[in-house]
């Protein structure tokens, strides 16, 4: 029985993988941990408890960034499969990287956490949906709730401001499937194209019309790709080309 471990992104919890856990059912060992710290060390320690070569790992957004960094540091064989969903190499744009979000927008979110963390989370949940996915808002908002200790939210935003996966990409011991919504307003689709071009052996699957939560809003398509990987299939379809200078979408 293969283990499938899902790692959530900022502002959410492991429960956001409910549709994947239900689809896999009792046929697999499914893990959906709540991430305790936005640090690569937390992920490294978690991976040490897994039969890694027999595990498929799925990382979304910030969770996927830190999962990738932890795998790049891992000294042994890599996982049996890896899926990166809406994962940016760099979250905030830089002079040498034009695809990220404005750092000022992330700093504003961090500042607003002190006044009304639940509003910050509700606004972020809405931004995770593409314009054509507004009907999902009441479904996904409950996954974004202010925790008892909101300092973990601030720590996650600090990590998004600082994280840069580019130096680690060549050391990731896996050939991941990259899943990206074409209408993602949090992580621009151009980010996924950059990731694919710089991750040896990786494959890119674009989900037309999907935003930053394709595993929820396009669950049937996403779960089909996951099942293919678990069966040892390719887990990919042809993806339309993206212009390398596609502009990012603001928060």
mmCIF file of C-alpha atoms in Angstrom:
data_model
loop_
_atom_site.group_PDB
_atom_site.id
_atom_site.type_symbol
_atom_site.label_atom_id
_atom_site.label_comp_id
_atom_site.label_asym_id
_atom_site.label_seq_id
_atom_site.Cartn_x
_atom_site.Cartn_y
_atom_site.Cartn_z
ATOM 1 C CA UNK A 1 0.000 0.000 0.000
ATOM 2 C CA UNK A 2 1.562 3.282 -1.105
ATOM 3 C CA UNK A 3 1.641 6.247 1.231
ATOM 4 C CA UNK A 4 0.363 9.564 -0.124
ATOM 5 C CA UNK A 5 1.285 12.648 1.908
ATOM 6 C CA UNK A 6 -0.316 16.028 1.176
ATOM 7 C CA UNK A 7 1.216 19.309 2.367
ATOM 8 C CA UNK A 8 -1.026 22.379 2.483
ATOM 9 C CA UNK A 9 -0.172 26.011 1.791
ATOM 10 C CA UNK A 10 -0.282 29.242 3.769
ATOM 11 C CA UNK A 11 -3.436 30.057 5.708
ATOM 12 C CA UNK A 12 -4.981 26.600 5.345
ATOM 13 C CA UNK A 13 -4.764 23.266 7.149
ATOM 14 C CA UNK A 14 -4.490 19.631 6.172
ATOM 15 C CA UNK A 15 -8.265 19.375 5.924
ATOM 16 C CA UNK A 16 -8.155 21.212 2.596
ATOM 17 C CA UNK A 17 -7.160 17.890 0.981
ATOM 18 C CA UNK A 18 -10.562 16.381 1.860
ATOM 19 C CA UNK A 19 -11.502 15.611 -1.737
ATOM 20 C CA UNK A 20 -8.241 13.768 -2.344
ATOM 21 C CA UNK A 21 -8.487 11.784 0.900
ATOM 22 C CA UNK A 22 -12.054 10.770 0.014
ATOM 23 C CA UNK A 23 -11.096 9.757 -3.530
ATOM 24 C CA UNK A 24 -8.188 7.590 -2.408
ATOM 25 C CA UNK A 25 -10.248 6.020 0.362
ATOM 26 C CA UNK A 26 -8.963 2.917 2.141
ATOM 27 C CA UNK A 27 -6.828 1.788 -0.795
ATOM 28 C CA UNK A 28 -3.940 4.034 0.236
ATOM 29 C CA UNK A 29 -2.350 5.331 3.399
ATOM 30 C CA UNK A 30 -3.280 9.015 3.203
ATOM 31 C CA UNK A 31 -1.552 11.644 5.364
ATOM 32 C CA UNK A 32 -2.704 15.268 5.549
ATOM 33 C CA UNK A 33 -0.630 16.839 8.337
ATOM 34 C CA UNK A 34 -1.130 20.331 9.696
ATOM 35 C CA UNK A 35 2.204 22.028 9.125
ATOM 36 C CA UNK A 36 3.627 23.010 12.483
ATOM 37 C CA UNK A 37 6.311 25.442 11.305
ATOM 38 C CA UNK A 38 7.089 27.108 8.001
ATOM 39 C CA UNK A 39 10.660 25.829 8.039
ATOM 40 C CA UNK A 40 12.438 23.230 5.882
ATOM 41 C CA UNK A 41 13.531 21.479 9.089
ATOM 42 C CA UNK A 42 9.903 20.651 9.928
ATOM 43 C CA UNK A 43 9.490 19.001 6.536
ATOM 44 C CA UNK A 44 12.774 17.122 6.804
ATOM 45 C CA UNK A 45 11.767 15.672 10.153
ATOM 46 C CA UNK A 46 8.368 14.677 8.800
ATOM 47 C CA UNK A 47 9.899 12.958 5.771
ATOM 48 C CA UNK A 48 12.174 10.929 8.021
ATOM 49 C CA UNK A 49 9.079 9.149 9.339
ATOM 50 C CA UNK A 50 7.898 8.068 5.876
ATOM 51 C CA UNK A 51 8.822 5.097 3.672
ATOM 52 C CA UNK A 52 9.980 7.712 1.198
ATOM 53 C CA UNK A 53 10.694 5.510 -1.812
ATOM 54 C CA UNK A 54 7.164 4.088 -1.503
ATOM 55 C CA UNK A 55 5.507 7.472 -0.983
ATOM 56 C CA UNK A 56 3.933 9.999 -3.316
ATOM 57 C CA UNK A 57 4.293 13.532 -1.979
ATOM 58 C CA UNK A 58 1.979 16.391 -2.941
ATOM 59 C CA UNK A 59 2.917 19.958 -2.023
ATOM 60 C CA UNK A 60 0.788 23.014 -2.618
ATOM 61 C CA UNK A 61 2.008 26.636 -2.711
ATOM 62 C CA UNK A 62 4.247 27.488 0.285
ATOM 63 C CA UNK A 63 3.977 23.894 1.490
ATOM 64 C CA UNK A 64 5.282 22.759 -1.882
ATOM 65 C CA UNK A 65 8.138 25.259 -1.785
ATOM 66 C CA UNK A 66 9.367 24.016 1.569
ATOM 67 C CA UNK A 67 8.786 20.387 0.631
ATOM 68 C CA UNK A 68 10.975 20.899 -2.446
ATOM 69 C CA UNK A 69 13.707 22.519 -0.360
ATOM 70 C CA UNK A 70 13.592 19.690 2.176
ATOM 71 C CA UNK A 71 13.903 17.135 -0.619
ATOM 72 C CA UNK A 72 16.869 19.025 -2.066
ATOM 73 C CA UNK A 73 18.591 18.639 1.307
ATOM 74 C CA UNK A 74 17.604 14.978 1.718
ATOM 75 C CA UNK A 75 20.687 12.732 1.624
ATOM 76 C CA UNK A 76 19.026 9.478 0.511
ATOM 77 C CA UNK A 77 16.820 8.338 -2.369
ATOM 78 C CA UNK A 78 13.898 10.544 -3.290
ATOM 79 C CA UNK A 79 10.175 9.854 -3.094
ATOM 80 C CA UNK A 80 8.301 7.455 -5.325
ATOM 81 C CA UNK A 81 6.430 10.399 -6.817
ATOM 82 C CA UNK A 82 6.181 14.153 -6.424
ATOM 83 C CA UNK A 83 3.423 16.600 -7.410
ATOM 84 C CA UNK A 84 3.917 20.345 -7.010
ATOM 85 C CA UNK A 85 0.695 22.378 -7.180
ATOM 86 C CA UNK A 86 0.806 26.137 -7.671
ATOM 87 C CA UNK A 87 4.398 26.232 -6.434
ATOM 88 C CA UNK A 88 6.488 29.296 -7.293
ATOM 89 C CA UNK A 89 10.286 29.189 -7.461
ATOM 90 C CA UNK A 90 10.180 32.682 -5.907
ATOM 91 C CA UNK A 91 6.965 34.107 -4.468
ATOM 92 C CA UNK A 92 7.854 37.810 -4.514
ATOM 93 C CA UNK A 93 9.202 39.472 -7.629
ATOM 94 C CA UNK A 94 12.834 40.575 -7.622
ATOM 95 C CA UNK A 95 15.093 42.574 -9.958
ATOM 96 C CA UNK A 96 16.228 39.295 -11.546
ATOM 97 C CA UNK A 97 12.814 37.589 -11.365
ATOM 98 C CA UNK A 98 9.718 39.397 -12.691
ATOM 99 C CA UNK A 99 7.011 36.770 -12.141
ATOM 100 C CA UNK A 100 6.257 37.041 -8.408
ATOM 101 C CA UNK A 101 3.853 39.074 -6.320
ATOM 102 C CA UNK A 102 4.819 42.579 -5.142
ATOM 103 C CA UNK A 103 6.626 42.317 -1.821
ATOM 104 C CA UNK A 104 4.656 45.339 -0.622
ATOM 105 C CA UNK A 105 1.392 43.374 -0.937
ATOM 106 C CA UNK A 106 2.754 40.583 1.267
ATOM 107 C CA UNK A 107 4.043 43.077 3.834
ATOM 108 C CA UNK A 108 0.609 44.707 3.905
ATOM 109 C CA UNK A 109 -0.995 41.333 4.620
ATOM 110 C CA UNK A 110 1.461 40.779 7.439
ATOM 111 C CA UNK A 111 0.672 44.190 8.915
ATOM 112 C CA UNK A 112 -3.093 43.606 8.655
ATOM 113 C CA UNK A 113 -2.825 40.281 10.491
ATOM 114 C CA UNK A 114 -2.429 42.239 13.722
ATOM 115 C CA UNK A 115 -5.783 43.964 13.262
ATOM 116 C CA UNK A 116 -8.026 41.329 11.701
ATOM 117 C CA UNK A 117 -6.415 37.996 10.808
ATOM 118 C CA UNK A 118 -9.711 36.451 9.763
ATOM 119 C CA UNK A 119 -10.340 39.153 7.176
ATOM 120 C CA UNK A 120 -6.844 38.635 5.769
ATOM 121 C CA UNK A 121 -7.560 34.934 5.451
ATOM 122 C CA UNK A 122 -11.002 35.466 3.904
ATOM 123 C CA UNK A 123 -9.551 37.857 1.332
ATOM 124 C CA UNK A 124 -6.778 35.387 0.565
ATOM 125 C CA UNK A 125 -9.273 32.529 0.149
ATOM 126 C CA UNK A 126 -11.219 34.642 -2.352
ATOM 127 C CA UNK A 127 -8.025 35.467 -4.261
ATOM 128 C CA UNK A 128 -7.217 31.750 -4.484
ATOM 129 C CA UNK A 129 -10.217 31.351 -6.793
ATOM 130 C CA UNK A 130 -10.185 32.305 -10.460
ATOM 131 C CA UNK A 131 -12.852 34.792 -11.612
ATOM 132 C CA UNK A 132 -14.941 31.911 -12.964
ATOM 133 C CA UNK A 133 -14.743 29.976 -9.684
ATOM 134 C CA UNK A 134 -16.580 32.430 -7.405
ATOM 135 C CA UNK A 135 -19.275 29.848 -6.678
ATOM 136 C CA UNK A 136 -16.721 27.835 -4.688
ATOM 137 C CA UNK A 137 -16.123 30.609 -2.180
ATOM 138 C CA UNK A 138 -18.498 29.331 0.508
ATOM 139 C CA UNK A 139 -16.929 25.881 0.176
ATOM 140 C CA UNK A 140 -13.304 26.929 0.559
ATOM 141 C CA UNK A 141 -13.516 29.765 3.107
ATOM 142 C CA UNK A 142 -13.936 27.351 6.066
ATOM 143 C CA UNK A 143 -10.484 25.933 5.292
ATOM 144 C CA UNK A 144 -8.947 29.344 5.962
ATOM 145 C CA UNK A 145 -9.568 30.077 9.636
ATOM 146 C CA UNK A 146 -7.433 32.068 12.036
ATOM 147 C CA UNK A 147 -5.515 29.631 14.263
ATOM 148 C CA UNK A 148 -5.236 29.907 18.020
ATOM 149 C CA UNK A 149 -1.675 31.157 17.539
ATOM 150 C CA UNK A 150 -1.719 33.530 14.545
ATOM 151 C CA UNK A 151 2.022 34.139 14.797
ATOM 152 C CA UNK A 152 2.402 31.089 12.535
ATOM 153 C CA UNK A 153 0.599 33.058 9.814
ATOM 154 C CA UNK A 154 3.101 35.904 10.133
ATOM 155 C CA UNK A 155 5.991 33.429 10.011
ATOM 156 C CA UNK A 156 4.568 31.983 6.793
ATOM 157 C CA UNK A 157 4.399 35.408 5.162
ATOM 158 C CA UNK A 158 7.975 36.087 6.243
ATOM 159 C CA UNK A 159 8.971 32.861 4.532
ATOM 160 C CA UNK A 160 7.139 33.875 1.341
ATOM 161 C CA UNK A 161 9.039 37.163 1.350
ATOM 162 C CA UNK A 162 12.405 35.431 1.678
ATOM 163 C CA UNK A 163 12.126 32.030 0.003
ATOM 164 C CA UNK A 164 14.035 31.439 -3.234
ATOM 165 C CA UNK A 165 14.018 27.895 -4.576
ATOM 166 C CA UNK A 166 16.153 28.596 -7.613
ATOM 167 C CA UNK A 167 19.500 27.515 -6.093
ATOM 168 C CA UNK A 168 17.932 24.209 -4.948
ATOM 169 C CA UNK A 169 16.108 23.126 -8.095
ATOM 170 C CA UNK A 170 18.890 21.007 -9.546
ATOM 171 C CA UNK A 171 19.229 19.002 -6.329
ATOM 172 C CA UNK A 172 15.611 17.807 -5.966
ATOM 173 C CA UNK A 173 15.817 13.977 -6.200
ATOM 174 C CA UNK A 174 12.578 13.490 -8.129
ATOM 175 C CA UNK A 175 11.002 14.218 -11.491
ATOM 176 C CA UNK A 176 7.895 16.062 -10.387
ATOM 177 C CA UNK A 177 4.588 16.647 -12.073
ATOM 178 C CA UNK A 178 3.853 20.385 -11.887
ATOM 179 C CA UNK A 179 0.141 21.222 -11.767
ATOM 180 C CA UNK A 180 -0.897 24.795 -12.402
ATOM 181 C CA UNK A 181 -4.167 26.636 -12.934
ATOM 182 C CA UNK A 182 -4.001 28.944 -15.925
ATOM 183 C CA UNK A 183 -6.031 31.625 -14.094
ATOM 184 C CA UNK A 184 -4.117 31.475 -10.808
ATOM 185 C CA UNK A 185 -4.071 34.967 -9.268
ATOM 186 C CA UNK A 186 -1.655 34.032 -6.456
ATOM 187 C CA UNK A 187 1.047 32.223 -8.442
ATOM 188 C CA UNK A 188 1.192 33.268 -12.097
ATOM 189 C CA UNK A 189 1.222 30.475 -14.653
ATOM 190 C CA UNK A 190 4.585 31.771 -15.896
ATOM 191 C CA UNK A 191 6.024 30.608 -12.569
ATOM 192 C CA UNK A 192 5.111 27.019 -13.398
ATOM 193 C CA UNK A 193 6.746 27.328 -16.794
ATOM 194 C CA UNK A 194 9.957 28.600 -15.185
ATOM 195 C CA UNK A 195 9.815 25.721 -12.693
ATOM 196 C CA UNK A 196 9.410 23.142 -15.430
ATOM 197 C CA UNK A 197 12.281 24.594 -17.465
ATOM 198 C CA UNK A 198 14.618 24.445 -14.459
ATOM 199 C CA UNK A 199 13.585 21.160 -12.815
ATOM 200 C CA UNK A 200 15.258 18.293 -14.679
ATOM 201 C CA UNK A 201 12.777 15.681 -15.862
ATOM 202 C CA UNK A 202 9.720 17.592 -14.674
ATOM 203 C CA UNK A 203 6.402 17.730 -16.526
ATOM 204 C CA UNK A 204 3.834 20.505 -16.578
ATOM 205 C CA UNK A 205 0.068 20.065 -16.614
ATOM 206 C CA UNK A 206 -1.980 23.239 -16.998
ATOM 207 C CA UNK A 207 -5.613 23.210 -15.897
ATOM 208 C CA UNK A 208 -7.518 25.746 -18.034
ATOM 209 C CA UNK A 209 -9.615 28.219 -16.084
ATOM 210 C CA UNK A 210 -8.438 27.016 -12.659
ATOM 211 C CA UNK A 211 -7.080 29.279 -9.949
ATOM 212 C CA UNK A 212 -4.830 28.544 -6.976
ATOM 213 C CA UNK A 213 -6.954 25.645 -5.682
ATOM 214 C CA UNK A 214 -7.111 23.278 -8.669
ATOM 215 C CA UNK A 215 -7.225 20.206 -6.421
ATOM 216 C CA UNK A 216 -10.584 21.525 -5.134
ATOM 217 C CA UNK A 217 -12.158 23.361 -8.067
ATOM 218 C CA UNK A 218 -10.944 20.821 -10.652
ATOM 219 C CA UNK A 219 -10.832 17.846 -8.295
ATOM 220 C CA UNK A 220 -11.837 15.199 -10.850
ATOM 221 C CA UNK A 221 -9.020 16.150 -13.224
ATOM 222 C CA UNK A 222 -6.512 16.508 -10.393
ATOM 223 C CA UNK A 223 -7.449 13.197 -8.782
ATOM 224 C CA UNK A 224 -7.159 11.497 -12.161
ATOM 225 C CA UNK A 225 -3.564 12.697 -12.485
ATOM 226 C CA UNK A 226 -2.855 11.538 -8.953
ATOM 227 C CA UNK A 227 -4.248 8.070 -9.696
ATOM 228 C CA UNK A 228 -2.088 7.806 -12.815
ATOM 229 C CA UNK A 229 1.031 8.536 -10.814
ATOM 230 C CA UNK A 230 0.028 5.998 -8.181
ATOM 231 C CA UNK A 231 -0.440 3.402 -10.926
ATOM 232 C CA UNK A 232 2.920 4.305 -12.418
ATOM 233 C CA UNK A 233 1.485 6.068 -15.462
ATOM 234 C CA UNK A 234 2.655 9.328 -17.015
ATOM 235 C CA UNK A 235 0.266 11.623 -15.157
ATOM 236 C CA UNK A 236 0.517 14.329 -17.810
ATOM 237 C CA UNK A 237 -1.314 15.829 -20.767
ATOM 238 C CA UNK A 238 -0.186 18.286 -23.416
ATOM 239 C CA UNK A 239 -0.145 21.786 -22.019
ATOM 240 C CA UNK A 240 -0.543 24.979 -24.033
ATOM 241 C CA UNK A 241 2.536 27.133 -24.382
ATOM 242 C CA UNK A 242 2.993 30.082 -22.061
ATOM 243 C CA UNK A 243 4.824 33.278 -22.935
ATOM 244 C CA UNK A 244 7.968 33.480 -20.839
ATOM 245 C CA UNK A 245 7.172 37.074 -19.851
ATOM 246 C CA UNK A 246 3.597 36.501 -18.664
ATOM 247 C CA UNK A 247 2.840 39.137 -16.002
ATOM 248 C CA UNK A 248 1.992 38.117 -12.436
ATOM 249 C CA UNK A 249 -1.439 38.668 -10.972
ATOM 250 C CA UNK A 250 -1.550 40.873 -7.860
ATOM 251 C CA UNK A 251 -2.881 39.646 -4.541
#
